[in-house]
mmCIF file of C-alpha atoms in Angstrom:
data_model
loop_
_atom_site.group_PDB
_atom_site.id
_atom_site.type_symbol
_atom_site.label_atom_id
_atom_site.label_comp_id
_atom_site.label_asym_id
_atom_site.label_seq_id
_atom_site.Cartn_x
_atom_site.Cartn_y
_atom_site.Cartn_z
ATOM 1 C CA MET A 1 40.148 -14.866 44.598
ATOM 2 C CA ASP A 2 36.934 -17.061 44.604
ATOM 3 C CA ILE A 3 33.105 -15.873 44.904
ATOM 4 C CA ARG A 4 33.352 -17.077 48.625
ATOM 5 C CA THR A 5 36.621 -14.720 49.519
ATOM 6 C CA ILE A 6 34.692 -11.849 48.252
ATOM 7 C CA ILE A 7 31.045 -12.323 48.959
ATOM 8 C CA LEU A 8 33.164 -11.736 53.176
ATOM 9 C CA THR A 9 34.133 -9.077 51.448
ATOM 10 C CA LEU A 10 31.202 -7.378 50.473
ATOM 11 C CA ALA A 11 30.305 -8.763 54.198
ATOM 12 C CA PHE A 12 33.468 -6.628 55.471
ATOM 13 C CA GLY A 13 32.679 -3.723 53.127
ATOM 14 C CA ASN A 14 29.404 -3.265 54.526
ATOM 15 C CA PHE A 15 29.554 -3.525 58.620
ATOM 16 C CA VAL A 16 33.322 -0.987 58.211
ATOM 17 C CA PHE A 17 30.298 1.383 56.560
ATOM 18 C CA GLY A 18 27.970 1.069 59.329
ATOM 19 C CA VAL A 19 30.016 1.553 61.838
ATOM 20 C CA VAL A 20 31.457 4.982 60.242
ATOM 21 C CA LEU A 21 27.805 5.877 59.742
ATOM 22 C CA ILE A 22 26.804 5.060 63.371
ATOM 23 C CA LEU A 23 29.853 7.359 64.421
ATOM 24 C CA LEU A 24 29.220 9.975 62.153
ATOM 25 C CA GLN A 25 25.827 10.154 63.670
ATOM 26 C CA ARG A 26 25.905 10.044 67.005
ATOM 27 C CA HIS A 27 26.532 13.987 67.772
ATOM 28 C CA GLU A 28 23.371 15.208 65.569
ATOM 29 C CA GLU A 29 19.725 15.473 67.180
ATOM 30 C CA GLN A 30 17.326 12.652 67.049
ATOM 31 C CA SER A 31 15.629 14.683 64.785
ATOM 32 C CA GLN A 32 18.019 14.705 62.017
ATOM 33 C CA ARG A 33 19.714 11.122 62.121
ATOM 34 C CA ASN A 34 19.560 8.747 59.515
ATOM 35 C CA PRO A 35 18.603 5.680 60.787
ATOM 36 C CA PHE A 36 17.424 2.975 57.739
ATOM 37 C CA TRP A 37 21.399 3.194 55.659
ATOM 38 C CA ILE A 38 22.374 2.088 58.721
ATOM 39 C CA ALA A 39 19.835 -0.121 59.114
ATOM 40 C CA ALA A 40 20.810 -1.233 56.078
ATOM 41 C CA LYS A 41 24.500 -1.960 56.219
ATOM 42 C CA PHE A 42 24.240 -4.057 58.795
ATOM 43 C CA LEU A 43 20.806 -6.828 57.814
ATOM 44 C CA GLN A 44 24.135 -6.429 54.019
ATOM 45 C CA CYS A 45 26.648 -7.406 56.620
ATOM 46 C CA THR A 46 24.497 -10.509 57.559
ATOM 47 C CA GLY A 47 22.960 -11.289 54.861
ATOM 48 C CA TRP A 48 26.656 -11.788 52.946
ATOM 49 C CA LEU A 49 27.951 -13.659 56.261
ATOM 50 C CA LEU A 50 24.940 -16.258 56.448
ATOM 51 C CA LEU A 51 25.697 -16.638 52.361
ATOM 52 C CA ALA A 52 28.680 -17.008 52.832
ATOM 53 C CA GLY A 53 28.274 -19.860 55.237
ATOM 54 C CA ARG A 54 26.082 -22.274 52.267
ATOM 55 C CA GLY A 55 27.337 -26.035 52.410
ATOM 56 C CA THR A 56 28.367 -25.496 56.267
ATOM 57 C CA ILE A 57 25.743 -23.696 57.910
ATOM 58 C CA ALA A 58 21.676 -24.873 56.671
ATOM 59 C CA ASP A 59 20.096 -23.631 54.188
ATOM 60 C CA ILE A 60 17.222 -21.742 55.997
ATOM 61 C CA PHE A 61 19.407 -20.410 57.476
ATOM 62 C CA SER A 62 22.471 -19.750 54.528
ATOM 63 C CA TYR A 63 19.630 -18.911 51.957
ATOM 64 C CA THR A 64 15.877 -18.384 53.331
ATOM 65 C CA LEU A 65 17.866 -16.019 56.120
ATOM 66 C CA GLY A 66 20.743 -14.888 54.476
ATOM 67 C CA ASN A 67 18.691 -13.555 50.947
ATOM 68 C CA PHE A 68 15.482 -12.211 53.227
ATOM 69 C CA CYS A 69 18.526 -10.264 55.369
ATOM 70 C CA LEU A 70 20.248 -9.354 51.772
ATOM 71 C CA ILE A 71 16.785 -7.927 49.964
ATOM 72 C CA SER A 72 15.812 -6.315 53.475
ATOM 73 C CA GLY A 73 19.396 -4.055 53.264
ATOM 74 C CA PHE A 74 18.468 -3.363 49.654
ATOM 75 C CA ALA A 75 14.416 -1.662 50.287
ATOM 76 C CA TYR A 76 16.298 -0.357 54.336
ATOM 77 C CA GLU A 77 18.739 1.813 51.830
ATOM 78 C CA CYS A 78 16.221 2.848 49.636
ATOM 79 C CA TRP A 79 14.533 3.942 52.632
ATOM 80 C CA ALA A 80 17.488 5.818 53.451
ATOM 81 C CA LEU A 81 17.509 7.646 49.601
ATOM 82 C CA PHE A 82 14.075 8.983 50.697
ATOM 83 C CA ARG A 83 14.500 10.076 53.866
ATOM 84 C CA ILE A 84 17.571 11.830 52.769
ATOM 85 C CA SER A 85 15.783 13.237 50.412
ATOM 86 C CA ASN A 86 13.311 14.835 53.352
ATOM 87 C CA ARG A 87 10.704 12.522 51.662
ATOM 88 C CA PRO A 88 8.484 10.533 54.423
ATOM 89 C CA VAL A 89 8.753 7.064 54.948
ATOM 90 C CA PRO A 90 5.973 5.689 56.210
ATOM 91 C CA LEU A 91 5.794 2.592 58.678
ATOM 92 C CA VAL A 92 3.446 0.677 56.355
ATOM 93 C CA TYR A 93 6.234 1.109 53.117
ATOM 94 C CA GLN A 94 8.761 -0.476 55.844
ATOM 95 C CA TRP A 95 6.418 -3.179 56.669
ATOM 96 C CA ALA A 96 6.082 -4.026 52.991
ATOM 97 C CA GLY A 97 9.854 -4.434 51.877
ATOM 98 C CA LEU A 98 10.336 -6.830 55.037
ATOM 99 C CA ALA A 99 6.696 -8.082 53.622
ATOM 100 C CA TYR A 100 8.336 -8.302 50.420
ATOM 101 C CA ALA A 101 11.225 -9.840 51.319
ATOM 102 C CA LEU A 102 10.232 -12.510 52.986
ATOM 103 C CA LEU A 103 7.314 -14.174 51.125
ATOM 104 C CA GLY A 104 9.501 -14.223 47.606
ATOM 105 C CA ILE A 105 12.235 -15.853 49.515
ATOM 106 C CA LEU A 106 10.061 -18.432 51.468
ATOM 107 C CA ALA A 107 8.662 -18.902 47.525
ATOM 108 C CA ALA A 108 11.365 -19.229 46.805
ATOM 109 C CA THR A 109 13.036 -21.641 49.119
ATOM 110 C CA PRO A 110 11.601 -25.212 48.115
ATOM 111 C CA LEU A 111 13.112 -24.771 43.980
ATOM 112 C CA SER A 112 16.257 -25.914 43.009
ATOM 113 C CA ALA A 113 19.518 -24.288 43.281
ATOM 114 C CA THR A 114 19.319 -22.790 40.376
ATOM 115 C CA GLY A 115 15.693 -21.306 40.349
ATOM 116 C CA ARG A 116 16.581 -19.909 44.043
ATOM 117 C CA LEU A 117 19.439 -18.457 42.753
ATOM 118 C CA ALA A 118 17.465 -16.921 39.944
ATOM 119 C CA ALA A 119 14.662 -16.089 42.215
ATOM 120 C CA SER A 120 16.272 -14.430 44.757
ATOM 121 C CA THR A 121 18.626 -12.486 42.314
ATOM 122 C CA LEU A 122 15.408 -11.446 40.580
ATOM 123 C CA LEU A 123 13.590 -10.179 43.765
ATOM 124 C CA SER A 124 16.468 -7.689 44.326
ATOM 125 C CA ALA A 125 15.446 -6.136 41.112
ATOM 126 C CA PRO A 126 12.933 -4.251 41.200
ATOM 127 C CA VAL A 127 14.200 -2.598 44.830
ATOM 128 C CA LEU A 128 16.603 -1.682 43.237
ATOM 129 C CA VAL A 129 15.246 -0.183 40.650
ATOM 130 C CA LEU A 130 12.993 1.457 43.183
ATOM 131 C CA SER A 131 15.896 3.301 45.002
ATOM 132 C CA ALA A 132 17.392 4.507 41.787
ATOM 133 C CA TRP A 133 14.213 6.101 41.376
ATOM 134 C CA ALA A 134 14.604 7.904 44.963
ATOM 135 C CA ILE A 135 17.310 9.109 44.127
ATOM 136 C CA PHE A 136 16.083 10.402 40.768
ATOM 137 C CA ARG A 137 13.126 11.751 42.313
ATOM 138 C CA SER A 138 16.001 13.614 45.498
ATOM 139 C CA GLY A 139 17.238 15.962 42.639
ATOM 140 C CA TRP A 140 20.051 14.607 40.382
ATOM 141 C CA SER A 141 19.936 16.901 37.991
ATOM 142 C CA THR A 142 21.489 19.092 40.459
ATOM 143 C CA SER A 143 23.602 16.825 41.717
ATOM 144 C CA SER A 144 26.590 14.976 39.854
ATOM 145 C CA LEU A 145 27.289 12.761 42.789
ATOM 146 C CA ARG A 146 23.292 11.886 43.183
ATOM 147 C CA ALA A 147 22.921 11.231 39.339
ATOM 148 C CA TYR A 148 26.733 8.769 39.850
ATOM 149 C CA MET A 149 24.649 7.297 42.327
ATOM 150 C CA GLY A 150 21.428 7.598 40.633
ATOM 151 C CA TRP A 151 22.786 5.332 37.228
ATOM 152 C CA SER A 152 24.855 3.569 38.927
ATOM 153 C CA THR A 153 22.241 2.276 41.114
ATOM 154 C CA LEU A 154 20.418 1.064 38.022
ATOM 155 C CA LEU A 155 23.885 -0.555 36.385
ATOM 156 C CA LEU A 156 23.101 -2.866 38.895
ATOM 157 C CA ALA A 157 19.247 -3.808 38.492
ATOM 158 C CA VAL A 158 20.621 -4.383 35.366
ATOM 159 C CA ALA A 159 23.135 -6.556 36.424
ATOM 160 C CA ALA A 160 20.975 -8.746 38.729
ATOM 161 C CA SER A 161 18.339 -9.304 36.215
ATOM 162 C CA LEU A 162 19.888 -10.689 33.845
ATOM 163 C CA ARG A 163 22.009 -13.128 36.558
ATOM 164 C CA GLY A 164 18.333 -13.811 37.353
ATOM 165 C CA ILE A 165 17.475 -14.810 33.119
ATOM 166 C CA LEU A 166 21.037 -16.031 32.377
ATOM 167 C CA ALA A 167 20.440 -17.830 35.444
ATOM 168 C CA LEU A 168 17.082 -19.698 34.385
ATOM 169 C CA THR A 169 17.790 -20.172 30.960
ATOM 170 C CA THR A 170 21.849 -21.251 31.103
ATOM 171 C CA ASN A 171 22.371 -25.229 30.583
ATOM 172 C CA GLY A 172 23.830 -26.745 33.301
ATOM 173 C CA GLU A 173 23.750 -25.546 36.801
ATOM 174 C CA PHE A 174 24.141 -22.409 37.652
ATOM 175 C CA VAL A 175 24.689 -21.617 41.877
ATOM 176 C CA LEU A 176 26.372 -19.197 44.418
ATOM 177 C CA PHE A 177 30.291 -20.580 43.874
ATOM 178 C CA SER A 178 29.525 -21.056 40.385
ATOM 179 C CA GLN A 179 33.464 -20.071 38.871
ATOM 180 C CA ASN A 180 32.290 -18.444 36.242
ATOM 181 C CA PRO A 181 32.626 -15.047 34.384
ATOM 182 C CA ILE A 182 29.009 -13.880 34.184
ATOM 183 C CA GLN A 183 29.209 -14.309 38.697
ATOM 184 C CA PHE A 184 32.591 -12.833 38.877
ATOM 185 C CA ILE A 185 31.181 -9.673 36.616
ATOM 186 C CA SER A 186 27.435 -9.861 39.030
ATOM 187 C CA PHE A 187 30.108 -9.747 42.481
ATOM 188 C CA PHE A 188 31.951 -7.744 40.986
ATOM 189 C CA ILE A 189 29.333 -4.763 40.185
ATOM 190 C CA LEU A 190 28.126 -5.581 43.635
ATOM 191 C CA PHE A 191 31.593 -4.375 44.802
ATOM 192 C CA TYR A 192 31.676 -1.009 43.585
ATOM 193 C CA MET A 193 28.026 -0.253 44.492
ATOM 194 C CA MET A 194 29.199 -1.420 48.087
ATOM 195 C CA LEU A 195 31.600 1.129 47.392
ATOM 196 C CA ALA A 196 29.931 3.830 45.282
ATOM 197 C CA ASN A 197 26.874 3.556 47.336
ATOM 198 C CA GLY A 198 29.316 3.675 51.065
ATOM 199 C CA PHE A 199 31.459 6.327 49.783
ATOM 200 C CA GLY A 200 28.326 8.424 48.395
ATOM 201 C CA MET A 201 26.439 8.370 51.307
ATOM 202 C CA LEU A 202 28.830 9.614 54.011
ATOM 203 C CA VAL A 203 29.238 12.637 50.754
ATOM 204 C CA LEU A 204 25.628 12.629 51.140
ATOM 205 C CA SER A 205 25.155 12.915 54.802
ATOM 206 C CA LYS A 206 27.499 15.765 55.009
ATOM 207 C CA GLU A 207 25.954 16.888 52.090
ATOM 208 C CA GLN A 208 22.515 17.182 53.972
ATOM 209 C CA THR A 209 24.340 18.464 56.542
ATOM 210 C CA ASP A 210 25.942 21.366 54.974
ATOM 211 C CA LEU A 211 22.415 21.845 53.713
ATOM 212 C CA ARG A 212 20.485 22.219 56.906
ATOM 213 C CA LEU A 213 23.647 24.637 57.967
ATOM 214 C CA GLN A 214 23.373 26.465 55.446
ATOM 215 C CA GLU A 215 19.663 26.997 55.657
ATOM 216 C CA VAL A 216 19.670 27.638 59.071
ATOM 217 C CA LEU A 217 22.195 30.729 58.563
ATOM 218 C CA LYS A 218 20.520 31.570 55.574
ATOM 219 C CA GLU A 219 17.363 32.534 58.713
ATOM 220 C CA GLN A 220 20.143 33.601 60.783
ATOM 221 C CA LYS A 221 20.841 36.705 58.603
ATOM 222 C CA ALA A 222 17.447 37.318 57.913
ATOM 223 C CA ILE A 223 16.877 37.782 61.083
ATOM 224 C CA LEU A 224 20.089 39.985 61.792
ATOM 225 C CA ASP A 225 19.640 41.627 58.463
ATOM 226 C CA THR A 226 15.363 42.511 59.594
ATOM 227 C CA LEU A 227 16.252 43.191 62.808
ATOM 228 C CA PRO A 228 15.409 47.438 64.033
ATOM 229 C CA THR A 229 17.830 46.290 67.008
ATOM 230 C CA GLY A 230 21.604 46.910 66.242
ATOM 231 C CA LEU A 231 23.450 43.655 67.600
ATOM 232 C CA CYS A 232 27.398 42.536 67.124
ATOM 233 C CA ILE A 233 29.637 39.906 67.692
ATOM 234 C CA LEU A 234 33.149 41.059 69.535
ATOM 235 C CA ARG A 235 36.390 39.075 70.447
ATOM 236 C CA ASN A 236 39.453 41.568 72.198
ATOM 237 C CA ARG A 237 36.787 44.094 71.491
ATOM 238 C CA VAL A 238 37.053 44.217 68.033
ATOM 239 C CA ILE A 239 33.440 43.977 65.853
ATOM 240 C CA GLU A 240 33.781 39.752 64.076
ATOM 241 C CA LEU A 241 30.016 40.409 62.620
ATOM 242 C CA CYS A 242 27.669 42.950 63.243
ATOM 243 C CA ASN A 243 23.858 43.720 61.516
ATOM 244 C CA PRO A 244 23.319 46.496 59.247
ATOM 245 C CA ALA A 245 21.551 47.943 61.610
ATOM 246 C CA MET A 246 24.443 48.969 64.342
ATOM 247 C CA GLU A 247 26.263 50.236 61.044
ATOM 248 C CA ALA A 248 22.771 52.303 60.013
ATOM 249 C CA MET A 249 23.118 53.100 63.657
ATOM 250 C CA PHE A 250 26.438 54.632 64.099
ATOM 251 C CA GLY A 251 25.914 56.297 60.339
ATOM 252 C CA PHE A 252 28.490 53.432 58.759
ATOM 253 C CA ALA A 253 28.873 52.007 55.656
ATOM 254 C CA PRO A 254 27.373 48.510 55.042
ATOM 255 C CA GLY A 255 30.018 45.668 55.373
ATOM 256 C CA THR A 256 32.435 48.135 56.714
ATOM 257 C CA LEU A 257 32.406 48.264 60.379
ATOM 258 C CA GLN A 258 32.798 44.531 60.442
ATOM 259 C CA GLY A 259 36.481 44.096 61.447
ATOM 260 C CA GLN A 260 37.391 47.133 63.714
ATOM 261 C CA SER A 261 38.404 48.483 66.624
ATOM 262 C CA VAL A 262 34.762 49.514 69.071
ATOM 263 C CA ARG A 263 37.116 52.321 70.132
ATOM 264 C CA SER A 264 36.470 53.907 66.178
ATOM 265 C CA LEU A 265 32.740 53.976 68.396
ATOM 266 C CA TYR A 266 33.699 56.489 71.245
ATOM 267 C CA GLU A 267 34.598 59.357 71.583
ATOM 268 C CA ASN A 268 37.877 59.266 72.925
ATOM 269 C CA ASP A 269 40.731 56.792 74.412
ATOM 270 C CA GLU A 270 39.440 57.090 77.481
ATOM 271 C CA ILE A 271 35.756 57.050 77.607
ATOM 272 C CA PHE A 272 36.957 53.651 75.726
ATOM 273 C CA GLU A 273 38.958 52.271 78.462
ATOM 274 C CA ALA A 274 36.653 53.275 80.927
ATOM 275 C CA TYR A 275 33.611 51.542 80.011
ATOM 276 C CA GLY A 276 36.369 48.509 78.568
ATOM 277 C CA ARG A 277 36.325 47.834 82.484
ATOM 278 C CA SER A 278 33.220 48.680 83.979
ATOM 279 C CA ILE A 279 31.721 46.153 81.010
ATOM 280 C CA TYR A 280 33.979 43.743 81.254
ATOM 281 C CA ALA A 281 34.175 43.464 84.721
ATOM 282 C CA GLU A 282 30.549 43.107 85.483
ATOM 283 C CA ILE A 283 30.091 40.178 82.501
ATOM 284 C CA ALA A 284 33.041 38.301 84.673
ATOM 285 C CA ALA A 285 30.720 38.701 87.937
ATOM 286 C CA THR A 286 27.363 38.285 86.603
ATOM 287 C CA GLY A 287 28.056 36.365 83.571
ATOM 288 C CA ARG A 288 25.446 39.897 80.836
ATOM 289 C CA PHE A 289 26.152 43.470 81.193
ATOM 290 C CA GLU A 290 22.636 46.192 81.303
ATOM 291 C CA GLY A 291 23.114 49.063 81.049
ATOM 292 C CA GLU A 292 23.419 52.673 79.951
ATOM 293 C CA VAL A 293 26.638 54.009 77.385
ATOM 294 C CA LEU A 294 27.463 57.140 75.810
ATOM 295 C CA TYR A 295 28.772 56.372 71.745
ATOM 296 C CA GLN A 296 29.805 58.510 69.709
ATOM 297 C CA ARG A 297 28.411 58.038 65.661
ATOM 298 C CA GLN A 298 31.221 58.582 63.048
ATOM 299 C CA ASN A 299 30.185 62.060 61.942
ATOM 300 C CA GLY A 300 31.063 63.055 65.331
ATOM 301 C CA GLU A 301 27.463 63.508 67.041
ATOM 302 C CA ARG A 302 27.407 62.101 70.685
ATOM 303 C CA PHE A 303 24.216 59.386 71.789
ATOM 304 C CA TRP A 304 23.216 56.892 74.454
ATOM 305 C CA ALA A 305 22.477 54.241 74.016
ATOM 306 C CA LYS A 306 21.576 50.525 75.966
ATOM 307 C CA ASP A 307 23.818 48.304 75.881
ATOM 308 C CA HIS A 308 22.709 43.862 76.963
ATOM 309 C CA GLY A 309 25.711 41.444 76.742
ATOM 310 C CA ARG A 310 27.060 38.412 77.377
ATOM 311 C CA THR A 311 30.065 36.244 76.495
ATOM 312 C CA ILE A 312 29.507 32.924 74.945
ATOM 313 C CA ILE A 313 31.449 30.202 72.356
ATOM 314 C CA LEU A 314 30.993 29.818 69.486
ATOM 315 C CA GLY A 315 31.615 26.000 69.304
ATOM 316 C CA GLU A 316 34.277 24.260 70.228
ATOM 317 C CA ARG A 317 36.877 27.636 70.149
ATOM 318 C CA PRO A 318 38.736 27.968 72.807
ATOM 319 C CA GLU A 319 38.314 32.121 72.507
ATOM 320 C CA ALA A 320 35.812 33.791 74.245
ATOM 321 C CA TYR A 321 32.971 36.138 72.660
ATOM 322 C CA THR A 322 30.900 38.334 73.636
ATOM 323 C CA VAL A 323 27.483 39.541 72.003
ATOM 324 C CA PHE A 324 25.604 43.140 72.140
ATOM 325 C CA SER A 325 22.355 44.126 71.963
ATOM 326 C CA ILE A 326 22.476 48.049 71.629
ATOM 327 C CA ILE A 327 19.075 50.526 71.062
ATOM 328 C CA ASP A 328 19.850 53.761 70.504
ATOM 329 C CA ILE A 329 17.646 55.941 74.182
ATOM 330 C CA THR A 330 18.389 59.515 72.370
ATOM 331 C CA GLU A 331 14.696 60.277 72.066
ATOM 332 C CA GLN A 332 14.241 58.599 75.648
ATOM 333 C CA LYS A 333 17.411 60.417 77.066
ATOM 334 C CA ASN A 334 15.331 64.194 75.324
ATOM 335 C CA GLN A 335 11.950 62.841 76.920
ATOM 336 C CA GLN A 336 13.174 62.299 80.277
ATOM 337 C CA GLU A 337 14.788 65.793 80.252
ATOM 338 C CA LEU A 338 11.857 67.226 78.563
ATOM 339 C CA LEU A 339 9.838 65.992 81.640
ATOM 340 C CA THR A 340 12.682 67.072 84.088
ATOM 341 C CA ARG A 341 12.357 70.239 83.136
ATOM 342 C CA GLN A 342 8.605 70.583 83.592
ATOM 343 C CA LYS A 343 8.707 68.292 87.041
ATOM 344 C CA GLU A 344 11.466 71.758 88.479
ATOM 345 C CA GLU A 345 9.134 74.214 86.677
ATOM 346 C CA LEU A 346 6.518 73.050 88.620
ATOM 347 C CA GLU A 347 7.480 72.078 91.749
ATOM 348 C CA ALA A 348 8.829 75.526 91.888
ATOM 349 C CA THR A 349 6.077 76.492 90.728
ATOM 350 C CA LEU A 350 3.853 75.115 93.102
ATOM 351 C CA ALA A 351 6.162 76.587 95.677
ATOM 352 C CA ARG A 352 5.476 79.742 95.007
ATOM 353 C CA VAL A 353 1.627 79.244 95.309
ATOM 354 C CA LYS A 354 2.508 77.790 98.444
ATOM 355 C CA ARG A 355 3.861 81.107 100.019
ATOM 356 C CA LEU A 356 0.663 82.992 98.579
ATOM 357 C CA GLU A 357 -1.321 80.545 101.414
ATOM 358 C CA GLY A 358 -2.366 80.093 104.378
ATOM 359 C CA ILE A 359 -2.594 83.877 106.102
ATOM 360 C CA ILE A 360 -0.600 86.960 104.487
ATOM 361 C CA SER A 361 -0.953 90.507 106.850
ATOM 362 C CA ILE A 362 -1.569 93.095 105.260
ATOM 363 C CA CYS A 363 -2.263 96.530 106.553
ATOM 364 C CA MET A 364 -5.796 97.948 106.476
ATOM 365 C CA TYR A 365 -5.080 100.713 105.474
ATOM 366 C CA CYS A 366 -2.666 101.177 102.424
ATOM 367 C CA LYS A 367 -2.482 97.689 101.716
ATOM 368 C CA LYS A 368 1.027 96.781 102.249
ATOM 369 C CA ILE A 369 1.359 93.327 102.674
ATOM 370 C CA ARG A 370 4.447 92.329 105.475
ATOM 371 C CA THR A 371 6.934 89.934 104.087
ATOM 372 C CA GLU A 372 9.021 87.191 105.899
ATOM 373 C CA GLN A 373 11.312 89.489 106.214
ATOM 374 C CA GLU A 374 9.301 91.770 108.213
ATOM 375 C CA SER A 375 9.628 94.281 105.344
ATOM 376 C CA TRP A 376 6.672 95.957 104.079
ATOM 377 C CA GLU A 377 5.852 95.373 99.655
ATOM 378 C CA GLN A 378 2.814 97.193 97.803
ATOM 379 C CA LEU A 379 0.272 94.051 96.972
ATOM 380 C CA GLU A 380 1.074 94.170 93.530
ATOM 381 C CA LYS A 381 4.466 93.756 94.255
ATOM 382 C CA TYR A 382 4.328 90.889 96.752
ATOM 383 C CA ILE A 383 1.319 89.126 93.952
ATOM 384 C CA THR A 384 4.035 89.262 91.360
ATOM 385 C CA GLU A 385 7.269 88.145 92.745
ATOM 386 C CA ASN A 386 5.550 85.213 94.194
ATOM 387 C CA SER A 387 3.325 83.784 91.939
ATOM 388 C CA ASP A 388 2.793 83.492 87.973
ATOM 389 C CA ALA A 389 -0.023 87.109 87.762
ATOM 390 C CA LEU A 390 0.909 89.961 86.602
ATOM 391 C CA PHE A 391 -1.388 93.213 87.274
ATOM 392 C CA SER A 392 -3.038 95.562 85.175
ATOM 393 C CA HIS A 393 -4.267 98.942 86.700
ATOM 394 C CA GLY A 394 -8.375 100.562 85.859
ATOM 395 C CA ILE A 395 -10.946 102.339 87.807
ATOM 396 C CA CYS A 396 -14.385 100.869 89.281
ATOM 397 C CA PRO A 397 -17.270 102.618 88.612
ATOM 398 C CA GLU A 398 -17.563 103.873 92.754
ATOM 399 C CA CYS A 399 -14.368 104.741 92.753
ATOM 400 C CA TYR A 400 -14.435 106.635 89.416
ATOM 401 C CA ALA A 401 -17.904 108.248 90.814
ATOM 402 C CA ARG A 402 -16.532 109.054 93.355
ATOM 403 C CA SER A 403 -12.912 110.913 92.057
ATOM 404 C CA LEU A 404 -14.817 112.783 89.773
ATOM 405 C CA ARG A 405 -17.459 114.117 91.445
ATOM 406 C CA ASP A 406 -14.733 114.895 93.676
ATOM 407 C CA GLN A 407 -13.182 117.166 91.029
ATOM 408 C CA ILE A 408 -16.565 118.990 90.363
ATOM 409 C CA TRP A 409 -17.006 120.091 94.110
ATOM 410 C CA SER A 410 -12.847 120.631 94.509
#
């Protein structure tokens, strides 16, 4: 296999990895994508294709533009590593990388073939060192994959430096298609790095997605664990997931309610079936349920709860799930019953007071009162029966004086 064939293989490999990265990120949110990797792969693909045309196309394309694309691709690969490590990549960094590649290659264009090869190789070495530094700064000590990619990139930087130095110091012509061990070793390392960084990037992208997913799951779990409202997800009326507040509400030990049928939350089969029919019929008709449900705790205590439920689809799973939030309203129910009793008592009192309003017919001699039934009752009895008033008997001073006088005269 000659050098030209190896270069074409490098171009094809970078193109394939660029397409795979596009497909991998197409369903991700814009803020979560890493466009630097895609740009890096297609820039390197273009650079290698132009280099493969050395001798058949003008040097301005095969050398100047080809090496500019190649070194810019290495720079964008560095920015991609910054991005995947959650480090910002200011626009000035991107322009600086492009300016470095362009000015360096333009300055080397007038040199001899050997000088140009040495210059382009040495220009790529600092960019590769920066990429290795970016990997090491991103937590290589905690990730074997990142450590592997970091050391591999550093190896490529060392190989590029040695290749450039050897090109300057070797007697004779040292050009791109020279068939010598140094060239083959250098391109072997380049081919190895294309595979290592390509597959490594795919794995790192998945690793980054998994880390974000784990963070989201931790946040959701923290919210569920601290939420005072009971929350559960059901499938076929079986509890797939519930929070601690739900388990505490029904008196279950942590972790014991998950996987159980909701039948364990009702007093008997009849109530379980009746609520199931009414709740899911409303969800089927309106897409949600909201109402009061009579439950039973594990110790047999009955209580009322306010339920809010709706059907959800998780991901691409064909089966439907139902999520419910449950609020214990026992205290509210007790307060409502107390207020109802107090209202009834007040209404009864007002009704009795109302009977004492208006014109009351009273005997002018014995002071008996005529009732609605046309009977005559003692004043004390009538008022006692029609109000909350009670009577105690005494004697006024006038009656006392008159009574005493009558006793003396008698």
